[in-house]
Coordinates of C-alpha atoms in Angstrom, one line a residue:
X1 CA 72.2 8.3 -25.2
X2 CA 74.2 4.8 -25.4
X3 CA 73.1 2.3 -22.7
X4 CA 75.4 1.7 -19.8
X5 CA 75.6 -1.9 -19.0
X6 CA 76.7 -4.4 -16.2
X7 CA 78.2 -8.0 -17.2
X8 CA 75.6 -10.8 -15.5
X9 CA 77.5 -13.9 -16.9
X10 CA 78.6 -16.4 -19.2
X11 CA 79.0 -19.8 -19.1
X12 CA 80.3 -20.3 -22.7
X13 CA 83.9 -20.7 -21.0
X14 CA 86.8 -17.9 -21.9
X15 CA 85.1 -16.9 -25.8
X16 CA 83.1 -14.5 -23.9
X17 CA 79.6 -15.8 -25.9
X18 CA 76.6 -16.2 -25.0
X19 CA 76.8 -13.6 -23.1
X20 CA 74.0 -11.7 -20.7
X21 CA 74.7 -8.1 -19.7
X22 CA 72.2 -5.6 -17.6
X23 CA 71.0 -2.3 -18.6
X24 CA 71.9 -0.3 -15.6
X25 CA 69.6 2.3 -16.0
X26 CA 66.7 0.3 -16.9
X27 CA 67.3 -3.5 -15.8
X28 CA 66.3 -4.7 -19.3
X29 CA 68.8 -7.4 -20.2
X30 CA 70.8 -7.4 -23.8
X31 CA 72.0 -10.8 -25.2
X32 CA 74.8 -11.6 -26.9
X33 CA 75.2 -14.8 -28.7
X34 CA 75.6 -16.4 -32.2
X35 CA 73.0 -14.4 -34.8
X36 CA 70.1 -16.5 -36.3
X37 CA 70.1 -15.8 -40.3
X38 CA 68.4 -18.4 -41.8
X39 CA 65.5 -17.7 -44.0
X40 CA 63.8 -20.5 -42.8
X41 CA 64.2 -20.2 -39.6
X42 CA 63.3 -16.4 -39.1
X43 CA 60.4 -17.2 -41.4
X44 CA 59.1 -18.9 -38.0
X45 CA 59.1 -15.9 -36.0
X46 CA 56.1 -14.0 -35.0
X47 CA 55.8 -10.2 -35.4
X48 CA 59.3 -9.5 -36.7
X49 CA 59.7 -5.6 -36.7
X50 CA 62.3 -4.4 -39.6
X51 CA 65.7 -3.7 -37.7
X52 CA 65.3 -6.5 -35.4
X53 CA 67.7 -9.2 -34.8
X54 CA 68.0 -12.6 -33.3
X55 CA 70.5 -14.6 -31.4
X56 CA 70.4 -18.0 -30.3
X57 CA 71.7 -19.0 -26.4
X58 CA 71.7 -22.2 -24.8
X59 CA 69.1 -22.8 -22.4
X60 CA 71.3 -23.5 -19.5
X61 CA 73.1 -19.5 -19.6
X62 CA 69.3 -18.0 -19.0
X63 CA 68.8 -21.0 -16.4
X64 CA 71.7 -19.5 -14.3
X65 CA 72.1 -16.3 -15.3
X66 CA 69.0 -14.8 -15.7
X67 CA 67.3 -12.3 -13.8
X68 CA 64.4 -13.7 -11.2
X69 CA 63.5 -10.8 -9.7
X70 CA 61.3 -7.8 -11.3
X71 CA 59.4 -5.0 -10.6
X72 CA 56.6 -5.1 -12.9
X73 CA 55.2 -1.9 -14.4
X74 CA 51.9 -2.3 -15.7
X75 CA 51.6 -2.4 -20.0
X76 CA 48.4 -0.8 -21.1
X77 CA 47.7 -1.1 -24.4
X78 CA 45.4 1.1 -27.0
X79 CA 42.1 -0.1 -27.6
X80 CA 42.7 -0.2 -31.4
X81 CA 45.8 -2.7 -30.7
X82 CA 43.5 -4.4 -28.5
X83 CA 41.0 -5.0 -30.8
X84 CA 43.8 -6.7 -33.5
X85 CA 44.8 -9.4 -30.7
X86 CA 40.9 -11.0 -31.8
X87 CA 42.6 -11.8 -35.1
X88 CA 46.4 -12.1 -34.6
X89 CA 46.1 -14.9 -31.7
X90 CA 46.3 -18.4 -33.2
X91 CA 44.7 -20.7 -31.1
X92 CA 42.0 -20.1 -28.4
X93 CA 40.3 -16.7 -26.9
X94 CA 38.7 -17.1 -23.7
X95 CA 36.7 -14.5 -22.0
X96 CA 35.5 -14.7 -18.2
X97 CA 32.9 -12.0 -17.5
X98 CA 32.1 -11.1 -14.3
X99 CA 30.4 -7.6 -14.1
X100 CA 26.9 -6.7 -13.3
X101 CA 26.7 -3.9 -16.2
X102 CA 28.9 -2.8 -18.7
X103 CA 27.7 1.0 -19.9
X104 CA 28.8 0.3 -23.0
X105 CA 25.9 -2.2 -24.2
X106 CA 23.5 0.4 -22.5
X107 CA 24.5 3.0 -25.6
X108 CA 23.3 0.6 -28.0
X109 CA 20.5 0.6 -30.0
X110 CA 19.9 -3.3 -29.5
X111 CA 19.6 -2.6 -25.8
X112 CA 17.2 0.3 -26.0
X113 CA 14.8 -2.5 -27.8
X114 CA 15.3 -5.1 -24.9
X115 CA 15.1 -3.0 -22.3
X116 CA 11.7 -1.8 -24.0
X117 CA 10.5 -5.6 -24.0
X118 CA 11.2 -5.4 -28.3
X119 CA 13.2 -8.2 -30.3
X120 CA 17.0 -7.1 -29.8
X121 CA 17.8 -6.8 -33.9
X122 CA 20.6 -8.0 -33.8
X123 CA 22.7 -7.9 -37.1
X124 CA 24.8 -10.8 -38.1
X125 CA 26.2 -9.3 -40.7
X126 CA 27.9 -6.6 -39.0
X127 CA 31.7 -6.4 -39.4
X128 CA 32.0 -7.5 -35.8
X129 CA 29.9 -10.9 -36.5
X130 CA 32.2 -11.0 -40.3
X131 CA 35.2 -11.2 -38.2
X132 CA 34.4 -14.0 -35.3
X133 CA 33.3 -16.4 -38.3
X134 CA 36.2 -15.7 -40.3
X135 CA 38.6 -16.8 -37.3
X136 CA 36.6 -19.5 -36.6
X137 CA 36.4 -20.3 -39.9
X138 CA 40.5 -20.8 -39.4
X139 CA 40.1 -23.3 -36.6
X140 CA 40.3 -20.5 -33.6
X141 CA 37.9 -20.9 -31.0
X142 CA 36.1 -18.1 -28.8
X143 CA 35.3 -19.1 -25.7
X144 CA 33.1 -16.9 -22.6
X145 CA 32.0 -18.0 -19.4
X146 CA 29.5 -14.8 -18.0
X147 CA 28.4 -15.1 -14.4
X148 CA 25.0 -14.2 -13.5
X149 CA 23.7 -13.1 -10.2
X150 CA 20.3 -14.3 -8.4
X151 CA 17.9 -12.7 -9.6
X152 CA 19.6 -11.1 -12.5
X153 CA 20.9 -7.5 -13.8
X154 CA 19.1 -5.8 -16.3
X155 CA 22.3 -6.1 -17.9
X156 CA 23.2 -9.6 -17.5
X157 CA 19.5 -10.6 -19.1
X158 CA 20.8 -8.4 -21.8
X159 CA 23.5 -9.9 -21.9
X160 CA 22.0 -13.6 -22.2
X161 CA 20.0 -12.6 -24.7
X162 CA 23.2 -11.8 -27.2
X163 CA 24.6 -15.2 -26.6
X164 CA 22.2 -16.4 -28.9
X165 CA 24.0 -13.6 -31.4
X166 CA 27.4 -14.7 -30.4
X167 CA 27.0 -18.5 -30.2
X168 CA 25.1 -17.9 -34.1
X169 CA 28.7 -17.1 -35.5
X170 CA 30.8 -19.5 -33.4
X171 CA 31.5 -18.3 -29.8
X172 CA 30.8 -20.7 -27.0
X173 CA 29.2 -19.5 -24.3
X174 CA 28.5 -20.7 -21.1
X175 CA 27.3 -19.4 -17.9
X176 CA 27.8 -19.4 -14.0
X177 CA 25.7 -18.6 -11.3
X178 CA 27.8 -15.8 -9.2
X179 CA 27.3 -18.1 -5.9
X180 CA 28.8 -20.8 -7.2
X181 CA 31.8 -18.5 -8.8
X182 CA 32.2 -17.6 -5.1
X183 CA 32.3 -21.4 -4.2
X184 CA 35.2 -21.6 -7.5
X185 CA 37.0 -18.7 -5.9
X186 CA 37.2 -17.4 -9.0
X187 CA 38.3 -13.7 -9.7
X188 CA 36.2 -10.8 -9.8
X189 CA 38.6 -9.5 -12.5
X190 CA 37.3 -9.2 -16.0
X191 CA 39.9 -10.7 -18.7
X192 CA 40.5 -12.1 -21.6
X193 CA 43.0 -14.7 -22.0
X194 CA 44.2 -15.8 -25.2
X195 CA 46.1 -18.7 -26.5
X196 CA 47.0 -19.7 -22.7
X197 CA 49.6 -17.3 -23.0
X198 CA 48.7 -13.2 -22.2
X199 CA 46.2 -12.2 -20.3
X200 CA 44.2 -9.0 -21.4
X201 CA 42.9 -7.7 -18.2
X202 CA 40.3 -5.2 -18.4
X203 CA 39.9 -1.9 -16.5
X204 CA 36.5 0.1 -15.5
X205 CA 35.5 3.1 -13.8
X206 CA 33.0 3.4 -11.1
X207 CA 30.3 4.7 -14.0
X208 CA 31.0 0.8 -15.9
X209 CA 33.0 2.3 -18.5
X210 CA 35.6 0.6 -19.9
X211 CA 38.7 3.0 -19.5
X212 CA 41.9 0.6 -20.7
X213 CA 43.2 -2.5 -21.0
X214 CA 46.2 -4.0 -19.3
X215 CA 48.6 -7.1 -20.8
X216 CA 49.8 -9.2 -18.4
X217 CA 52.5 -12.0 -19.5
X218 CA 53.9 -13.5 -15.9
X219 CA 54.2 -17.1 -16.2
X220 CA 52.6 -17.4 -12.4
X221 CA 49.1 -14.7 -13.0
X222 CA 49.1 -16.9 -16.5
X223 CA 49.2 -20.2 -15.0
X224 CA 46.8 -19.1 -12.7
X225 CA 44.3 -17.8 -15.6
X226 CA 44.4 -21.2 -17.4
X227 CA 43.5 -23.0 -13.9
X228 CA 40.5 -20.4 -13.5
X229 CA 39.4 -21.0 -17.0
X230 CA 39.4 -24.7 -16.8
X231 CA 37.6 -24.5 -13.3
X232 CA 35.0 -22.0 -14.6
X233 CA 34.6 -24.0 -18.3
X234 CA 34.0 -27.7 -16.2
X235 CA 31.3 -26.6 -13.9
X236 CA 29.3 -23.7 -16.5
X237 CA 26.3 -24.3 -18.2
X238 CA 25.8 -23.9 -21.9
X239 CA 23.8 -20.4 -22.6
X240 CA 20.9 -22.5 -23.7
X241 CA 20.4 -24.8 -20.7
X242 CA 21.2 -22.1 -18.4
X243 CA 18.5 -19.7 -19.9
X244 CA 15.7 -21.9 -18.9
X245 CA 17.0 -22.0 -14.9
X246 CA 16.8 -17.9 -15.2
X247 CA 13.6 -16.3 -13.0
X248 CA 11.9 -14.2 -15.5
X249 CA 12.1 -10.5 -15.4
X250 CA 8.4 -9.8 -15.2

């Protein structure tokens, strides 16, 4: 069924383009302006789908025209595409952990030996350790701050145990103690935010499963991700350093 749309406005004078106009069923917003053909220049554009076009507006028309207001639905995303953002980001991939168990690492065989007191085992040639030094390899860095509680999870020891995996194929990891998270505010939420740009918030059931992952792009809860991150990263402790201050488990 063809769209029904609602002039916004113009400012290109009496030409009629650029040009914004409103979806009235939906709210999204169509744009019409001069086409952008260049080889060259579409060559710079990310993730071009076959069919899709581009036009190029001055600044000023989305400036006064554009919609402010929104009602956000949230975007969930498959964990399969979820898993290709690890390679597709370009710059930086920052993870703050903040949950006292994930069930996930419990179904593992690596955890079955450390809970039974055994070396973990853990592979670093398994694809997921190929991958990490492969994008590091390209410059892209992987960043984690995990905060710990006083005295510790069985899962968060666990868990500090496979930093030494992670850090061996280029992750940084750094840790928090939760009081002093508290002191941060930082969020309870458990995301990953990558190149400063979308955050990939992550969503578990009350058994610690995870159950699906949510992308969140507003400029304001992104902002406010990259102030958290820089918070959490200047007052953390490198995994190393920080293992020594934990109580043992015995």
């Amino acid at each position: 069924m063809s769209r029904r749309l609602r002039y916004i406005g113009s400012n290109s004078g009496n030409n009629g383009c650029p040009t914004l106009y409103e979806d009235v069923e939906t709210g999204d917003v169509l744009v019409q302006g001069d086409a952008v053909t260049d080889p060259e220049e579409v060559a710079q554009l990310r993730n071009v789908k076959p069919g899709e076009g581009f036009v190029l507006v001055p600044r000023a028309l989305l400036a006064d025209f554009s919609p402010r207001d929104v009602d956000r639905e949230p975007v969930l995303i498959g964990f399969d595409e979820f898993d290709s953002m690890f390679e597709s980001f370009q710059h930086t991939a920052f993870r703050l952990e903040t949950r006292r168990r994930y069930r996930s690492d419990e179904q593992t065989e690596t955890y079955r030996r450390f809970a039974a007191g055994q070396a973990s085992g853990w592979d670093l040639e398994d694809l997921w350790c190929q991958s990490r030094r492969e994008q590091v390899a390209l410059g892209k860095r992987f960043e984690r701050v995990r905060i710990m509680d006083n005295p510790p999870t069985p899962g968060q020891r666990y868990l500090l145990d496979n930093a030494e995996r992670n850090g061996a194929v280029g992750e940084d990891i750094r840790y928090l103690w939760r009081a002093d998270a508290d002191r941060l505010s930082l969020p309870e939420e458990d995301a990953w935010l990558f190149d400063s740009r979308v955050i990939a918030l992550l969503h578990f059931d009350s058994d610690d499963d995870l159950t699906g992952v949510e992308l969140i792009t507003d400029p304001v809860q992104v902002a406010r991700a990259c102030q958290v991150r820089d918070a959490a990263w200047r007052f953390a402790t490198p995994y190393q350093a920080f293992g020594a201050e934990v109580p043992s488990g015995m």
